[in-house]
Amino acid sequence: MAERESFVVVGQSVRKVDGVGLVKGKPKFVADVDLSDVLYVKILGSPHAHARIVRIDSSAAAQIPGVIAILTYENTPSTRHTTAGQGYPEPSPYDARMFDTKVRFVGDRVAAVAAETEEAAEEALRAIRVTYEELPAVLSIDEARAEGAPVIHDEGDSTGIYEAARNIVADVDIDVGDVERGFVESDVVVETTCETQYAQHTPIETHVVHSYLDSDDRLVLRTSTQVPFHVRRIVAQTLGIPIQRIRVIKPRVGGGFGTKQEVLLEDIAGWVTLRTGRAAFLSLSRAEEFVAARTRHPMRVRVKLGANKDGVLHAIEMEATSNTGAYGAHGLTVLANTGSKTLPLYNKAKNAHFYGQAVYTNLPVPGAYRGYGATQGYFPLETAMDELSERLGLDPIELRRRNHIRVGETSPIFEKLGEGREGVSQTVKSCELERCIAVGAERIGWREKRGARRREGPWVHGVGMSIMMQGSGIPQIDMAAATIKMNEDGSFNLLVGATDIGTGSDTILAQIAAEVLGVPASRMIVTSSDTDLTPFDVGAYASSTTYVSGMAVQRAAEGVRGQILSVAAPMLKASVESLRLVGEHAVGPAGARVSLAEVCRRAMYSSDQFQIAATASCVPSESPPPFLANFAEVAVDVETGRVKVVHYVAAVDCGVAINPLMAEGQMEGAIVNGIGYALSEEMLFSSTGRVRNPSLFDYKIPGALDVPNLDVILVGSYEPTGPMGAKSVGEIGINGPIPTIANAIYDAVGIRLRRTPFTPERVLEALVCERRPKGER
Amino acid sequence: MKVRFTVNGHAATVEGDAEMRLLDALRDVLHLTGTKEGCGEGECGACTVLLDGLPVNSCLVLAAQAEGREVLTIEGLADGPRLHPIQQAFVDAGAVQCGFCTPGFVMSTYALLRDHPAPSEEEILTALEGNLCRCTGYVRIVDAVKRAAVQLAETRLGEARARARETA
């Protein structure tokens, strides 16, 4: 492919292809259609964290006018499955049923009602009488692992659980070299344990699905999803109907961040439609979204680092315990990623050990969340690196420079640890981390500010930094396909299973195709995603779209390009090899040209007729990491414990940014989400496991006033395996704020925070503790 | 119950029960689905519309409260195929990612720029305080508001000049 200097469409911040419709408020989302004929579906959630359902009496509910169907474990399929929308066979356990005879968290599904009105459905929910046999509940990692703990998945028919009798969903253990000996041989050893909280994605559009039968009685699911093809497969499996009978349409999606990589509602809506023949509409309220959608896996992660006096790491150990709530969706893979997306960064350490377990609790269900375990791993890793730099008397920047992975290097972790199984060995082919660090340090004013502890009244300033990597898709597992067909006016249909959930993937995929075809991006008509119309793609997750789906699009475009040239060559009386596609024309060696519209008209209507079209796929053989250097200046109010992020700098290497404005937008959104996660966002629970703050009033996500001065710097590189030199950039930004802010707080006031979020209460408590004489602690 | 009000300059009559929210009247009865529901509790601002020129969360306003009043929604801004300068600024600045919160932000911006044609950074942030976005990190949204302010000022200047020429 062309070198980046010659790109015409790629590298331009072209306008979002769906932007105009969105700013006009056109009916693009699931709920934006006429719902006058639907059955409204509502779900009854469990009031108990752990209980057996002894009896459900829905006779009174069924008498309520307008109630059409009541779904319970007694009249729905009982197939065990996972709600995690992953490749098949899924690495998550089959431990869920549509409706079970046991409830495992407050809010777990008990029953559902379909009625003519929302009011009737709600009244019916209140009229359902459920007799429960309450069971002792497990409300923390430690309780789950305790001897004789209540067994959360004691049913016999679940599969894929590592050790159900001990509440262990997954267990990962990999070794490189001999880590114990490595620590003995090290001159300096530091160890730190950090804990992260229950946090929510909170897309502004909650989960929502609209289902109906088409004129051939096929089930159509219009759903707000990141994984339309996985939805089709899992709904077919759960309801016991053929894949052929289901069509999944993904309209515009109002944000996902991982929570919509889950099949949460489609089975219920689909079942109502199949049973009644009626269209159904099921949408989670904000409170239901908080309780019954997905969250980030809370984790306790211990990191131990051993280094030589010269500041080169010799041994790294990471031990992670992940709370995967009542069901094991993404339990294994998020856990594995905690190690696989962090440890290769410091490949100088010859000895490494990653050990982790994911355990069940009777709390809400974590799932995929942007960052996917790496976020939880980088907190202790980059905290420990900061501590190590202090012990060695080295600048934190210098310590990282001496240890991070570089072009031409590899890490044995790539091969040892993958997506819940062995990984894939790879050599890093693009890495501008060194430059990211330099540019970021300059922008934040590292040299002047580090250790200066500038005071402004009660506010003390400090700066901190961290570095990180992520991946670009799941190598040898992810698969994307794209179809491009040409129209006789020289426009093209680009049909992709890749799932634009607001990320802008429709636009950047159009740019990639347009670059190959020598047309503006506006000549591409993008359709994503519809299982009847678009080719397969695993969906929007694992930072896969730009890299994996982008490559599929590039290949499909190259196929179409070849066909165009073969038609144009006789028109221009020139050889195929001598032609170029430029400015919507095929151009010959002497400058003779023919428009793409003429080329397509010839192929369609006059000579050697055929449809100019191609489909291509991509299964990546590796997962090139984007790299990121984060710098933050914070101010800590030593009287109240409040932490303010004053300036945040993120210098990122995502290869060639296909659309710089959108790449920056991905980073900005991820960083601000990460700042919320670092400072304020936390799901709180009562002593019985009930979510205490299921509203956007009580669960504080950042607003416009909470955003610091934020600089995103795209540090260009060229990834030779990527489409047009690109790597993915969707997730990495969210990993930065926690360790960067934590390290900045330490620089400002000398306290190490090891539990998120860094609320004023926690900061103040640590400050008070720090001020006491050592003996009193 | 029957409620009569003006929506985007057109007379509308809505029939529904007394508890009907303005949001439901707009979305379910009038099929103006540009106004979104993100929380139903007045926290996210996705349902922001202007009621007699003031931004309100239409999930917290009863349809009956709109009786005889004027409602402006996102559908009322564009002039045919031509986007309103605020809408255009949101597209140009990259302020739209998933777009679900966008109509609410655009309406809040509309109210802000009408009252404060040249807002300070602080005024912009305060005006957008009631609107939540989880995709963008707000950076481009604030940029869009600034661009829109400049664009609207230029338009006003152009109109004033045209008027001056006419008088002369």
PDB file of C-alpha atoms in Angstrom, chain A residues 15-16 18-20 22-29 31-34 40 200-206 252-255 257 286 369-370 501-503 661 664-666 668-670 672-673 681 694-697 699 701-705 707 710, chain B residues 17 27-28 31 33-41 43-44 46 74-75 78 80-83 87-88 90-94 96-103 105-106 122 124-126 128-129 131-140 142 147:
ATOM      1  CA  ARG A  15     -16.748  14.850   8.685  1.00  0.00           C
ATOM      2  CA  LYS A  16     -18.545  11.966  10.334  1.00  0.00           C
ATOM      3  CA  ASP A  18     -23.702  10.068  10.003  1.00  0.00           C
ATOM      4  CA  GLY A  19     -23.075  13.423  11.681  1.00  0.00           C
ATOM      5  CA  VAL A  20     -25.652  15.549   9.868  1.00  0.00           C
ATOM      6  CA  LEU A  22     -27.498  12.928  14.225  1.00  0.00           C
ATOM      7  CA  VAL A  23     -27.367  16.699  14.826  1.00  0.00           C
ATOM      8  CA  LYS A  24     -30.783  17.014  13.208  1.00  0.00           C
ATOM      9  CA  GLY A  25     -32.221  14.441  15.610  1.00  0.00           C
ATOM     10  CA  LYS A  26     -33.271  12.111  12.810  1.00  0.00           C
ATOM     11  CA  PRO A  27     -34.861   8.841  13.980  1.00  0.00           C
ATOM     12  CA  LYS A  28     -31.748   6.737  14.050  1.00  0.00           C
ATOM     13  CA  PHE A  29     -31.870   4.882  17.379  1.00  0.00           C
ATOM     14  CA  ALA A  31     -36.524   3.673  20.290  1.00  0.00           C
ATOM     15  CA  ASP A  32     -37.037   6.263  17.546  1.00  0.00           C
ATOM     16  CA  VAL A  33     -39.668   4.308  15.616  1.00  0.00           C
ATOM     17  CA  ASP A  34     -43.431   4.208  15.932  1.00  0.00           C
ATOM     18  CA  TYR A  40     -44.137  -3.278  26.443  1.00  0.00           C
ATOM     19  CA  GLN A 200     -20.540   1.501  35.387  1.00  0.00           C
ATOM     20  CA  HIS A 201     -20.298   2.347  31.718  1.00  0.00           C
ATOM     21  CA  THR A 202     -23.390   4.592  31.788  1.00  0.00           C
ATOM     22  CA  PRO A 203     -23.963   5.054  28.059  1.00  0.00           C
ATOM     23  CA  ILE A 204     -26.539   7.833  27.750  1.00  0.00           C
ATOM     24  CA  GLU A 205     -28.774   5.408  25.838  1.00  0.00           C
ATOM     25  CA  THR A 206     -29.531   2.443  28.084  1.00  0.00           C
ATOM     26  CA  ARG A 252     -27.278   3.929  15.600  1.00  0.00           C
ATOM     27  CA  VAL A 253     -26.199   3.019  19.131  1.00  0.00           C
ATOM     28  CA  GLY A 254     -26.100   5.589  21.923  1.00  0.00           C
ATOM     29  CA  GLY A 255     -22.774   4.520  23.352  1.00  0.00           C
ATOM     30  CA  PHE A 257     -18.078   1.101  26.080  1.00  0.00           C
ATOM     31  CA  ARG A 286     -31.571   4.153  34.256  1.00  0.00           C
ATOM     32  CA  TYR A 369     -15.589  -2.440  29.850  1.00  0.00           C
ATOM     33  CA  ARG A 370     -13.214  -0.325  27.737  1.00  0.00           C
ATOM     34  CA  ILE A 501     -21.544   2.451  18.253  1.00  0.00           C
ATOM     35  CA  GLY A 502     -20.644   6.124  18.088  1.00  0.00           C
ATOM     36  CA  THR A 503     -16.947   5.510  17.676  1.00  0.00           C
ATOM     37  CA  LEU A 661     -10.072  14.441  14.937  1.00  0.00           C
ATOM     38  CA  GLU A 664      -8.375  12.505  19.456  1.00  0.00           C
ATOM     39  CA  GLY A 665     -12.067  12.222  20.279  1.00  0.00           C
ATOM     40  CA  GLN A 666     -11.627   8.570  21.264  1.00  0.00           C
ATOM     41  CA  GLU A 668     -10.554  12.487  25.098  1.00  0.00           C
ATOM     42  CA  GLY A 669     -13.681  10.487  25.850  1.00  0.00           C
ATOM     43  CA  ALA A 670     -11.700   7.600  27.307  1.00  0.00           C
ATOM     44  CA  VAL A 672     -12.508  11.789  30.905  1.00  0.00           C
ATOM     45  CA  ASN A 673     -14.272   8.503  31.640  1.00  0.00           C
ATOM     46  CA  GLU A 681     -17.473   6.931  40.214  1.00  0.00           C
ATOM     47  CA  PRO A 694     -28.547   3.580  41.013  1.00  0.00           C
ATOM     48  CA  SER A 695     -28.969   7.041  39.499  1.00  0.00           C
ATOM     49  CA  LEU A 696     -26.882   9.610  37.680  1.00  0.00           C
ATOM     50  CA  PHE A 697     -27.485  11.928  40.624  1.00  0.00           C
ATOM     51  CA  TYR A 699     -23.333   8.005  40.791  1.00  0.00           C
ATOM     52  CA  ILE A 701     -19.905  10.807  36.093  1.00  0.00           C
ATOM     53  CA  PRO A 702     -17.917  13.802  34.841  1.00  0.00           C
ATOM     54  CA  GLY A 703     -19.786  16.799  33.456  1.00  0.00           C
ATOM     55  CA  ALA A 704     -18.383  19.631  31.361  1.00  0.00           C
ATOM     56  CA  LEU A 705     -17.213  21.453  34.502  1.00  0.00           C
ATOM     57  CA  VAL A 707     -12.882  18.310  32.603  1.00  0.00           C
ATOM     58  CA  LEU A 710      -6.766  18.202  28.345  1.00  0.00           C
TER      59      LEU A 710
ATOM     60  CA  ASP B  17     -53.620  11.170  30.536  1.00  0.00           C
ATOM     61  CA  ARG B  27     -41.801  11.406  21.118  1.00  0.00           C
ATOM     62  CA  ASP B  28     -44.816   9.097  21.269  1.00  0.00           C
ATOM     63  CA  HIS B  31     -43.212  11.445  16.690  1.00  0.00           C
ATOM     64  CA  THR B  33     -38.002  11.517  18.364  1.00  0.00           C
ATOM     65  CA  GLY B  34     -34.961  13.788  18.140  1.00  0.00           C
ATOM     66  CA  THR B  35     -35.494  14.527  21.825  1.00  0.00           C
ATOM     67  CA  LYS B  36     -34.001  11.577  23.721  1.00  0.00           C
ATOM     68  CA  GLU B  37     -34.628   9.933  27.079  1.00  0.00           C
ATOM     69  CA  GLY B  38     -31.425   9.013  28.895  1.00  0.00           C
ATOM     70  CA  CYS B  39     -32.495   8.797  32.521  1.00  0.00           C
ATOM     71  CA  GLY B  40     -36.039  10.008  33.058  1.00  0.00           C
ATOM     72  CA  GLU B  41     -34.966  11.812  36.227  1.00  0.00           C
ATOM     73  CA  GLU B  43     -29.928  14.248  35.379  1.00  0.00           C
ATOM     74  CA  CYS B  44     -28.623  13.684  31.847  1.00  0.00           C
ATOM     75  CA  ALA B  46     -30.720  14.306  26.684  1.00  0.00           C
ATOM     76  CA  ILE B  74     -34.057  19.822  17.746  1.00  0.00           C
ATOM     77  CA  GLU B  75     -36.298  19.257  14.719  1.00  0.00           C
ATOM     78  CA  ALA B  78     -32.523  23.335  10.684  1.00  0.00           C
ATOM     79  CA  GLY B  80     -34.809  22.748   5.414  1.00  0.00           C
ATOM     80  CA  PRO B  81     -31.623  21.030   4.284  1.00  0.00           C
ATOM     81  CA  ARG B  82     -29.514  23.824   5.780  1.00  0.00           C
ATOM     82  CA  LEU B  83     -28.253  23.067   9.262  1.00  0.00           C
ATOM     83  CA  GLN B  87     -25.695  22.039  14.369  1.00  0.00           C
ATOM     84  CA  GLN B  88     -23.088  22.712  11.707  1.00  0.00           C
ATOM     85  CA  PHE B  90     -21.192  20.341  16.213  1.00  0.00           C
ATOM     86  CA  VAL B  91     -20.528  18.381  13.015  1.00  0.00           C
ATOM     87  CA  ASP B  92     -17.447  20.426  12.059  1.00  0.00           C
ATOM     88  CA  ALA B  93     -15.863  20.363  15.511  1.00  0.00           C
ATOM     89  CA  GLY B  94     -16.174  16.595  15.925  1.00  0.00           C
ATOM     90  CA  VAL B  96     -20.749  14.231  17.848  1.00  0.00           C
ATOM     91  CA  GLN B  97     -19.758  10.680  18.636  1.00  0.00           C
ATOM     92  CA  CYS B  98     -22.741   8.428  19.328  1.00  0.00           C
ATOM     93  CA  GLY B  99     -25.024  11.440  18.924  1.00  0.00           C
ATOM     94  CA  PHE B 100     -27.561  10.398  21.548  1.00  0.00           C
ATOM     95  CA  CYS B 101     -26.848  13.355  23.825  1.00  0.00           C
ATOM     96  CA  THR B 102     -26.303  15.737  20.898  1.00  0.00           C
ATOM     97  CA  PRO B 103     -29.845  17.141  20.513  1.00  0.00           C
ATOM     98  CA  PHE B 105     -26.494  19.780  23.964  1.00  0.00           C
ATOM     99  CA  VAL B 106     -27.545  21.656  20.832  1.00  0.00           C
ATOM    100  CA  GLU B 122     -17.108  29.592  32.335  1.00  0.00           C
ATOM    101  CA  ILE B 124     -20.283  27.773  28.359  1.00  0.00           C
ATOM    102  CA  LEU B 125     -19.374  25.135  30.946  1.00  0.00           C
ATOM    103  CA  THR B 126     -22.112  26.299  33.287  1.00  0.00           C
ATOM    104  CA  LEU B 128     -23.750  22.699  29.598  1.00  0.00           C
ATOM    105  CA  GLU B 129     -23.636  21.502  33.196  1.00  0.00           C
ATOM    106  CA  ASN B 131     -26.114  17.767  29.878  1.00  0.00           C
ATOM    107  CA  LEU B 132     -24.112  14.563  30.190  1.00  0.00           C
ATOM    108  CA  CYS B 133     -21.996  13.043  27.443  1.00  0.00           C
ATOM    109  CA  ARG B 134     -20.061   9.816  27.951  1.00  0.00           C
ATOM    110  CA  CYS B 135     -18.331   9.666  24.542  1.00  0.00           C
ATOM    111  CA  THR B 136     -16.528  12.921  23.864  1.00  0.00           C
ATOM    112  CA  GLY B 137     -15.070  14.135  27.138  1.00  0.00           C
ATOM    113  CA  TYR B 138     -16.746  17.485  26.283  1.00  0.00           C
ATOM    114  CA  VAL B 139     -13.613  18.993  24.690  1.00  0.00           C
ATOM    115  CA  ARG B 140     -15.059  19.134  21.165  1.00  0.00           C
ATOM    116  CA  VAL B 142     -17.067  23.223  24.092  1.00  0.00           C
ATOM    117  CA  ARG B 147     -17.354  28.007  16.783  1.00  0.00           C
TER     118      ARG B 147
END
